[in-house]
Amino acid sequence: MISDSIAQLLQTGVSVMVGTRDASLMPECTRAWGIQVGSDRDTVTIFLSESFAGKTIDNLRANGLIAVTCTRPTDHITCQLKGRLRSIKPVRPTGRDVSMKWHREFMAELIAIGVPSRLGEAWIIEPTVAVEITVTDVFDQTPGPGAGKKLRQ
């Protein structure tokens, strides 16, 4: 189960980077356009654009393995979720709303560290797929002595 502190972190405009790999172990990384913790706290949904994340989606369909690293820009608090694919579905209107809310919060984080708002406004990507993941492990990845510590069994 995802802890309260991690669930709160994931709802604060974090940067969401997605890692997968193919059959020959070649890594692939892309950005997600939002994350939502499931009501069961065992799943998350990330939002991807097929035009930017085609290889990631191919890898997920092939092996189902994923790592999602989330960092809050203003304080660098970071966690990594590892898990397995549950589903890939077209984004529904409620998912678009979640993604737009995430975008506003992420932009507020970037503006707080000095990124001009016009860069963020030009950087709006509408997600096309919602990827639901069963979270199997959670790691602290905040820079410092606890980095790499497993937070969830």
Tab-separated table of C-alpha atoms in Angstrom:
chain	number	residue	atom	x	y	z
A	1	MET	CA	0.000	0.000	0.000
A	2	ILE	CA	1.196	3.479	-0.842
A	3	SER	CA	1.711	5.436	2.394
A	4	ASP	CA	-0.058	8.691	3.191
A	5	SER	CA	3.153	10.696	2.776
A	6	ILE	CA	3.886	9.212	-0.660
A	7	ALA	CA	0.265	9.668	-1.766
A	8	GLN	CA	0.449	13.318	-0.703
A	9	LEU	CA	3.770	13.783	-2.512
A	10	LEU	CA	2.302	12.355	-5.723
A	11	GLN	CA	-0.446	14.968	-5.646
A	12	THR	CA	1.827	18.014	-5.415
A	13	GLY	CA	2.863	18.701	-9.009
A	14	VAL	CA	5.774	16.275	-9.097
A	15	SER	CA	7.858	15.624	-12.186
A	16	VAL	CA	6.846	12.152	-13.406
A	17	MET	CA	9.452	10.184	-15.357
A	18	VAL	CA	8.657	6.698	-16.626
A	19	GLY	CA	11.218	3.976	-17.209
A	20	THR	CA	10.723	0.712	-19.072
A	21	ARG	CA	12.946	-1.738	-20.924
A	22	ASP	CA	12.666	-3.964	-23.950
A	23	ALA	CA	13.463	-7.687	-24.375
A	24	SER	CA	17.177	-6.947	-24.860
A	25	LEU	CA	17.174	-4.839	-21.644
A	26	MET	CA	17.520	-1.566	-23.591
A	27	PRO	CA	16.088	1.149	-21.324
A	28	GLU	CA	13.492	3.687	-22.417
A	29	CYS	CA	12.421	6.825	-20.580
A	30	THR	CA	9.606	9.280	-21.152
A	31	ARG	CA	7.666	11.925	-19.260
A	32	ALA	CA	4.167	11.300	-17.955
A	33	TRP	CA	1.570	14.061	-17.927
A	34	GLY	CA	0.223	13.416	-14.472
A	35	ILE	CA	-0.216	10.688	-11.902
A	36	GLN	CA	-3.188	9.611	-9.823
A	37	VAL	CA	-3.141	7.296	-6.829
A	38	GLY	CA	-5.893	4.668	-6.901
A	39	SER	CA	-8.436	4.534	-4.096
A	40	ASP	CA	-7.008	1.131	-3.104
A	41	ARG	CA	-3.536	2.734	-2.671
A	42	ASP	CA	-2.063	-0.294	-4.485
A	43	THR	CA	-2.368	1.208	-7.948
A	44	VAL	CA	-1.492	4.416	-9.743
A	45	THR	CA	-2.527	5.716	-13.130
A	46	ILE	CA	-0.114	7.729	-15.225
A	47	PHE	CA	-1.014	9.669	-18.338
A	48	LEU	CA	1.086	9.345	-21.485
A	49	SER	CA	1.043	10.751	-24.981
A	50	GLU	CA	1.331	7.968	-27.567
A	51	SER	CA	3.229	10.279	-29.915
A	52	PHE	CA	6.009	10.751	-27.320
A	53	ALA	CA	5.778	7.438	-25.488
A	54	GLY	CA	5.359	4.895	-28.280
A	55	LYS	CA	8.386	2.783	-27.344
A	56	THR	CA	7.440	2.933	-23.652
A	57	ILE	CA	3.964	1.680	-24.478
A	58	ASP	CA	5.428	-1.068	-26.688
A	59	ASN	CA	7.696	-2.155	-23.822
A	60	LEU	CA	4.794	-2.180	-21.377
A	61	ARG	CA	2.691	-4.332	-23.698
A	62	ALA	CA	5.625	-6.726	-24.147
A	63	ASN	CA	6.725	-7.237	-20.534
A	64	GLY	CA	4.548	-5.103	-18.222
A	65	LEU	CA	7.467	-3.868	-16.108
A	66	ILE	CA	7.685	-0.187	-15.167
A	67	ALA	CA	9.451	2.242	-12.848
A	68	VAL	CA	7.985	5.684	-12.205
A	69	THR	CA	10.190	8.309	-10.576
A	70	CYS	CA	8.479	11.351	-9.098
A	71	THR	CA	10.358	14.440	-7.900
A	72	ARG	CA	8.956	17.609	-6.391
A	73	PRO	CA	11.052	20.397	-7.958
A	74	THR	CA	10.945	22.823	-5.002
A	75	ASP	CA	12.559	20.472	-2.481
A	76	HIS	CA	13.787	17.474	-4.531
A	77	ILE	CA	11.777	14.999	-2.465
A	78	THR	CA	11.710	11.976	-4.720
A	79	CYS	CA	10.243	8.511	-4.753
A	80	GLN	CA	10.335	5.673	-7.225
A	81	LEU	CA	7.433	3.309	-7.748
A	82	LYS	CA	8.034	-0.034	-9.381
A	83	GLY	CA	5.244	-2.187	-10.639
A	84	ARG	CA	3.430	-4.122	-13.291
A	85	LEU	CA	1.050	-3.009	-15.969
A	86	ARG	CA	-2.650	-3.548	-15.305
A	87	SER	CA	-4.131	-1.765	-18.313
A	88	ILE	CA	-3.604	0.760	-21.064
A	89	LYS	CA	-6.770	2.606	-22.029
A	90	PRO	CA	-7.680	5.753	-23.912
A	91	VAL	CA	-7.808	8.785	-21.617
A	92	ARG	CA	-11.326	9.626	-20.519
A	93	PRO	CA	-12.521	13.153	-19.671
A	94	THR	CA	-11.895	12.567	-15.956
A	95	GLY	CA	-8.324	11.560	-16.768
A	96	ARG	CA	-7.842	14.719	-18.813
A	97	ASP	CA	-9.074	16.725	-15.828
A	98	VAL	CA	-6.535	14.976	-13.574
A	99	SER	CA	-3.781	15.664	-16.103
A	100	MET	CA	-4.708	19.350	-16.400
A	101	LYS	CA	-4.771	19.726	-12.605
A	102	TRP	CA	-1.371	18.047	-12.433
A	103	HIS	CA	-0.084	20.405	-15.150
A	104	ARG	CA	-1.159	23.484	-13.170
A	105	GLU	CA	0.482	22.151	-10.000
A	106	PHE	CA	3.654	21.110	-11.830
A	107	MET	CA	3.894	24.567	-13.432
A	108	ALA	CA	3.503	26.193	-10.001
A	109	GLU	CA	6.444	24.083	-8.811
A	110	LEU	CA	8.554	25.095	-11.825
A	111	ILE	CA	7.680	28.789	-11.497
A	112	ALA	CA	8.644	28.594	-7.797
A	113	ILE	CA	12.166	27.547	-8.814
A	114	GLY	CA	12.484	30.252	-11.491
A	115	VAL	CA	11.258	28.623	-14.714
A	116	PRO	CA	9.398	31.277	-16.781
A	117	SER	CA	5.665	30.509	-17.036
A	118	ARG	CA	5.692	30.991	-20.823
A	119	LEU	CA	7.856	27.876	-21.135
A	120	GLY	CA	5.263	25.824	-19.318
A	121	GLU	CA	2.393	27.185	-21.339
A	122	ALA	CA	4.184	26.091	-24.507
A	123	TRP	CA	4.788	22.735	-22.932
A	124	ILE	CA	1.239	21.467	-22.709
A	125	ILE	CA	0.841	17.903	-23.910
A	126	GLU	CA	-2.566	16.347	-23.895
A	127	PRO	CA	-2.285	12.703	-22.874
A	128	THR	CA	-3.903	10.046	-25.025
A	129	VAL	CA	-3.594	6.960	-22.832
A	130	ALA	CA	-4.104	6.166	-19.162
A	131	VAL	CA	-1.723	3.489	-17.897
A	132	GLU	CA	-2.802	1.752	-14.703
A	133	ILE	CA	-0.047	0.105	-12.694
A	134	THR	CA	-0.051	-2.235	-9.723
A	135	VAL	CA	2.650	-0.857	-7.450
A	136	THR	CA	4.915	-3.590	-6.088
A	137	ASP	CA	7.675	-1.514	-4.500
A	138	VAL	CA	8.249	2.060	-3.361
A	139	PHE	CA	11.717	3.521	-2.827
A	140	ASP	CA	12.916	6.782	-1.303
A	141	GLN	CA	15.057	8.470	-3.952
A	142	THR	CA	15.460	11.852	-2.264
A	143	PRO	CA	19.113	12.867	-2.503
A	144	GLY	CA	20.838	12.121	0.802
A	145	PRO	CA	21.615	9.261	3.170
A	146	GLY	CA	18.204	7.549	2.761
A	147	ALA	CA	18.296	7.441	-1.041
A	148	GLY	CA	17.529	3.973	-2.327
A	149	LYS	CA	15.776	2.802	0.845
A	150	LYS	CA	12.819	0.542	0.157
A	151	LEU	CA	9.688	2.034	1.696
A	152	ARG	CA	7.198	-0.688	0.865
A	153	GLN	CA	7.479	-4.460	1.136
